[in-house]
Tab-separated table of C-alpha atoms in Angstrom:
chain	number	residue	atom	x	y	z
A	28	MET	CA	-27.339	106.784	-3.858
A	29	LYS	CA	-25.189	109.690	-2.680
A	30	TYR	CA	-26.092	112.872	-0.867
A	31	VAL	CA	-24.367	116.182	-1.532
A	32	PHE	CA	-25.031	118.891	1.053
A	33	LEU	CA	-24.185	122.509	0.275
A	34	ASP	CA	-23.615	125.375	2.682
A	35	GLU	CA	-21.659	128.624	2.708
A	36	SER	CA	-19.802	130.815	5.185
A	37	GLY	CA	-19.128	134.518	5.016
A	38	GLU	CA	-21.288	136.664	2.772
A	39	LEU	CA	-21.183	138.105	-0.712
A	40	GLY	CA	-21.295	141.755	0.303
A	41	PHE	CA	-18.546	144.089	-0.855
A	42	SER	CA	-18.681	146.916	1.679
A	43	ASN	CA	-15.901	147.834	4.110
A	44	LYS	CA	-17.684	145.803	6.787
A	45	SER	CA	-18.026	142.679	4.643
A	46	SER	CA	-15.961	139.525	5.040
A	47	LYS	CA	-12.779	139.259	2.978
A	48	PHE	CA	-13.587	135.701	1.881
A	49	PHE	CA	-16.664	133.667	1.002
A	50	THR	CA	-16.717	129.872	1.038
A	51	ILE	CA	-19.016	127.299	-0.496
A	52	THR	CA	-18.568	123.843	0.981
A	53	LEU	CA	-19.945	120.494	-0.159
A	54	LEU	CA	-20.300	117.430	2.051
A	55	VAL	CA	-20.627	114.163	0.126
A	56	CYS	CA	-21.783	111.002	1.897
A	57	GLY	CA	-23.841	107.836	1.575
A	58	VAL	CA	-27.250	107.058	3.063
A	59	LYS	CA	-25.936	105.363	6.227
A	60	GLU	CA	-23.414	108.130	6.859
A	61	GLU	CA	-26.068	110.816	6.386
A	62	GLN	CA	-28.132	109.224	9.131
A	63	GLU	CA	-25.119	109.195	11.448
A	64	LEU	CA	-24.280	112.826	10.699
A	65	SER	CA	-27.855	113.953	11.246
A	66	ARG	CA	-27.816	112.531	14.804
A	67	ILE	CA	-24.710	114.418	15.953
A	68	LEU	CA	-26.529	117.639	16.776
A	69	LYS	CA	-29.222	115.760	18.715
A	70	LYS	CA	-26.556	114.181	20.929
A	71	ILE	CA	-24.764	117.484	21.435
A	72	ARG	CA	-28.056	119.136	22.339
A	73	LEU	CA	-28.850	116.503	24.972
A	74	ARG	CA	-25.425	116.085	26.532
A	75	ILE	CA	-23.605	119.403	26.276
A	76	LEU	CA	-25.948	122.355	25.765
A	77	LYS	CA	-27.143	124.317	28.762
A	78	LYS	CA	-30.797	123.910	29.604
A	79	SER	CA	-31.590	127.366	28.249
A	80	LEU	CA	-30.206	126.384	24.822
A	81	LYS	CA	-31.672	122.897	24.490
A	82	GLN	CA	-34.887	124.273	22.988
A	83	SER	CA	-33.070	126.453	20.470
A	84	PRO	CA	-34.447	125.639	16.989
A	85	GLU	CA	-30.982	125.417	15.467
A	86	ILE	CA	-27.390	125.107	16.635
A	87	LYS	CA	-25.282	127.324	14.408
A	88	TRP	CA	-21.566	128.057	14.182
A	89	ASN	CA	-22.201	131.735	14.874
A	90	ASN	CA	-24.174	131.178	18.083
A	91	SER	CA	-21.891	128.477	19.533
A	92	ASN	CA	-18.877	128.667	21.804
A	93	ASP	CA	-15.522	126.937	21.335
A	94	LEU	CA	-16.554	123.889	23.387
A	95	ILE	CA	-19.532	123.120	21.172
A	96	ARG	CA	-17.601	123.808	17.955
A	97	PHE	CA	-14.751	121.488	18.904
A	98	LYS	CA	-17.098	118.743	20.147
A	99	ILE	CA	-19.084	118.714	16.906
A	100	LEU	CA	-16.006	118.720	14.677
A	101	GLU	CA	-14.396	115.922	16.710
A	102	ARG	CA	-17.524	113.782	16.440
A	103	VAL	CA	-17.745	114.046	12.651
A	104	LEU	CA	-14.301	112.468	12.278
A	105	LYS	CA	-15.755	109.072	13.162
A	106	ILE	CA	-18.027	109.128	10.109
A	107	GLU	CA	-17.089	108.556	6.473
A	108	PHE	CA	-17.695	111.545	4.197
A	109	GLU	CA	-15.819	113.869	1.843
A	110	ILE	CA	-15.483	117.640	1.788
A	111	PHE	CA	-15.005	119.861	-1.261
A	112	SER	CA	-14.654	123.590	-0.729
A	113	ILE	CA	-14.153	126.669	-2.879
A	114	ILE	CA	-12.916	129.860	-1.237
A	115	LEU	CA	-13.563	133.159	-2.978
A	116	ASP	CA	-11.034	135.958	-2.420
A	117	LYS	CA	-13.477	138.843	-2.738
A	118	SER	CA	-10.708	141.399	-3.299
A	119	LYS	CA	-10.187	139.882	-6.747
A	120	VAL	CA	-13.806	139.914	-7.920
A	121	TYR	CA	-14.452	142.078	-10.992
A	122	ASP	CA	-16.591	145.123	-10.314
A	123	TYR	CA	-19.321	144.121	-12.766
A	124	LEU	CA	-19.915	140.894	-10.797
A	125	LYS	CA	-20.372	142.637	-7.455
A	126	ASN	CA	-23.947	143.523	-8.353
A	127	LYS	CA	-24.704	140.027	-9.626
A	128	LYS	CA	-24.233	138.095	-6.410
A	129	HIS	CA	-26.604	135.246	-7.214
A	130	LYS	CA	-24.869	134.715	-10.579
A	131	LEU	CA	-21.513	134.601	-8.819
A	132	TYR	CA	-22.904	132.154	-6.256
A	133	ASN	CA	-24.243	129.871	-8.985
A	134	TYR	CA	-20.940	130.009	-10.869
A	135	LEU	CA	-18.888	129.106	-7.784
A	136	THR	CA	-21.252	126.254	-6.939
A	137	ASN	CA	-20.901	124.876	-10.446
A	138	LEU	CA	-17.094	125.035	-10.240
A	139	ILE	CA	-16.842	123.055	-7.027
A	140	MET	CA	-19.575	120.561	-7.943
A	141	ASN	CA	-17.758	119.595	-11.120
A	142	GLU	CA	-14.755	118.666	-8.977
A	143	CYS	CA	-16.701	115.961	-7.147
A	144	SER	CA	-16.743	113.440	-10.020
A	145	LEU	CA	-19.935	111.749	-8.841
A	146	ASN	CA	-20.768	108.761	-11.006
A	147	ASP	CA	-24.013	107.691	-9.343
A	148	SER	CA	-27.281	109.544	-9.084
A	149	PHE	CA	-27.368	111.899	-6.119
A	150	GLU	CA	-29.439	114.415	-4.233
A	151	LEU	CA	-28.115	117.940	-3.811
A	152	ILE	CA	-29.498	119.405	-0.585
A	153	VAL	CA	-29.102	123.163	-0.301
A	154	ASP	CA	-29.772	125.294	2.753
A	155	ARG	CA	-32.880	127.302	1.887
A	156	SER	CA	-31.183	130.657	2.378
A	157	LYS	CA	-32.747	131.999	-0.807
A	158	ASN	CA	-36.198	133.227	0.180
A	159	ASN	CA	-36.840	134.345	-3.369
A	160	ARG	CA	-38.391	131.492	-5.346
A	161	SER	CA	-37.114	132.870	-8.661
A	162	LEU	CA	-33.522	132.809	-7.356
A	163	ARG	CA	-33.938	129.178	-6.291
A	164	ASP	CA	-35.347	128.301	-9.713
A	165	ASP	CA	-32.483	130.139	-11.418
A	166	PHE	CA	-29.991	128.215	-9.271
A	167	ASN	CA	-31.623	124.894	-10.168
A	168	ARG	CA	-31.624	125.670	-13.892
A	169	TYR	CA	-28.010	126.801	-13.841
A	170	ILE	CA	-26.758	123.720	-11.997
A	171	LYS	CA	-28.722	121.312	-14.175
A	172	SER	CA	-27.423	123.054	-17.298
A	173	ASN	CA	-23.763	123.200	-16.315
A	174	VAL	CA	-22.838	120.412	-13.908
A	175	THR	CA	-21.423	117.275	-15.513
A	176	LYS	CA	-23.927	114.395	-15.481
A	177	SER	CA	-26.607	116.824	-14.343
A	178	ASP	CA	-29.283	114.354	-15.457
A	179	LYS	CA	-28.505	112.402	-12.276
A	180	ILE	CA	-29.126	115.330	-9.915
A	181	ILE	CA	-32.178	115.822	-7.726
A	182	ILE	CA	-32.038	119.292	-6.121
A	183	LYS	CA	-33.792	120.048	-2.841
A	184	HIS	CA	-33.846	123.289	-0.846
A	185	GLU	CA	-34.388	122.540	2.844
A	186	ASP	CA	-34.455	124.560	6.053
A	187	SER	CA	-31.292	123.845	7.999
A	188	ASN	CA	-33.152	123.999	11.317
A	189	SER	CA	-34.890	120.748	10.353
A	190	ASN	CA	-31.878	119.056	8.736
A	191	GLY	CA	-29.157	117.860	11.099
A	192	THR	CA	-26.598	117.215	8.371
A	193	LEU	CA	-26.887	120.769	7.040
A	194	GLN	CA	-26.296	121.963	10.588
A	195	VAL	CA	-23.173	119.810	10.865
A	196	LEU	CA	-21.941	121.166	7.533
A	197	ASP	CA	-22.371	124.703	8.873
A	198	PHE	CA	-19.643	123.871	11.409
A	199	VAL	CA	-17.364	122.264	8.831
A	200	SER	CA	-17.764	125.247	6.525
A	201	GLY	CA	-17.179	127.596	9.440
A	202	ALA	CA	-13.909	125.841	10.244
A	203	ILE	CA	-12.653	126.335	6.680
A	204	PHE	CA	-13.843	129.941	6.586
A	205	ASN	CA	-11.996	130.742	9.822
A	206	LYS	CA	-8.748	129.521	8.309
A	207	TYR	CA	-8.933	132.153	5.571
A	208	GLU	CA	-10.858	135.007	7.166
A	209	PHE	CA	-9.123	135.019	10.556
A	210	ASN	CA	-5.979	132.968	9.893
A	211	ASN	CA	-7.232	130.538	12.552
A	212	ASN	CA	-6.392	126.886	11.857
A	213	SER	CA	-7.489	125.447	15.197
A	214	TYR	CA	-10.877	124.253	13.908
A	215	TYR	CA	-9.642	123.494	10.401
A	216	ASN	CA	-6.913	121.133	11.623
A	217	ILE	CA	-9.535	118.859	13.171
A	218	ILE	CA	-11.353	118.170	9.906
A	219	LYS	CA	-8.632	118.669	7.293
A	220	GLU	CA	-8.248	114.915	6.699
A	221	LYS	CA	-11.816	114.889	5.365
A	222	ILE	CA	-11.089	117.582	2.778
A	223	ILE	CA	-10.624	116.156	-0.721
A	224	LEU	CA	-10.395	119.522	-2.459
A	225	GLU	CA	-9.812	123.039	-1.182
A	226	LYS	CA	-9.866	125.484	-4.070
A	227	LEU	CA	-8.938	129.152	-3.727
A	228	PHE	CA	-10.598	131.280	-6.394
A	229	PRO	CA	-9.552	133.063	-8.510
């Protein structure tokens, strides 16, 4: 049994204040490795966070400082997993797609998932960022209709604040996003050996 965790960085807005890039990142691991990854944030919370932050419901890339980011990324290196990431250059998106963000999201997810070549059955765990049930259902239908060997997929939408591995992936995805959005490789260089595929689109 394999687990595939999905998270994104940046956003799919197209205003002058929006990010230039948008990334979707997959973390693929086994059962034992998922348990190890899920414990990383608990250890960071106990040993590094200030007392005022220990009760925070979720440790996120965006509310962390450099010390926490580097510590988390360094800890994940000791665990076996694979990273697949697709990076959307939003300047090259056709105008007609800019108002169909969820369709674009589903399409990008399908592209990167078909690069994983998973032969065994697996669970796809997605951060429950879609509050709209119909959008989640549309995502599930699209993935099951288009991903190779989709009959082996179980899709779950979970809150990242209760899933330690999704929280870890938020930091991995943030490291890749920073490489493209801010031309900052300092985080990326820590985890680049875990990256199996890094696909710039289009």
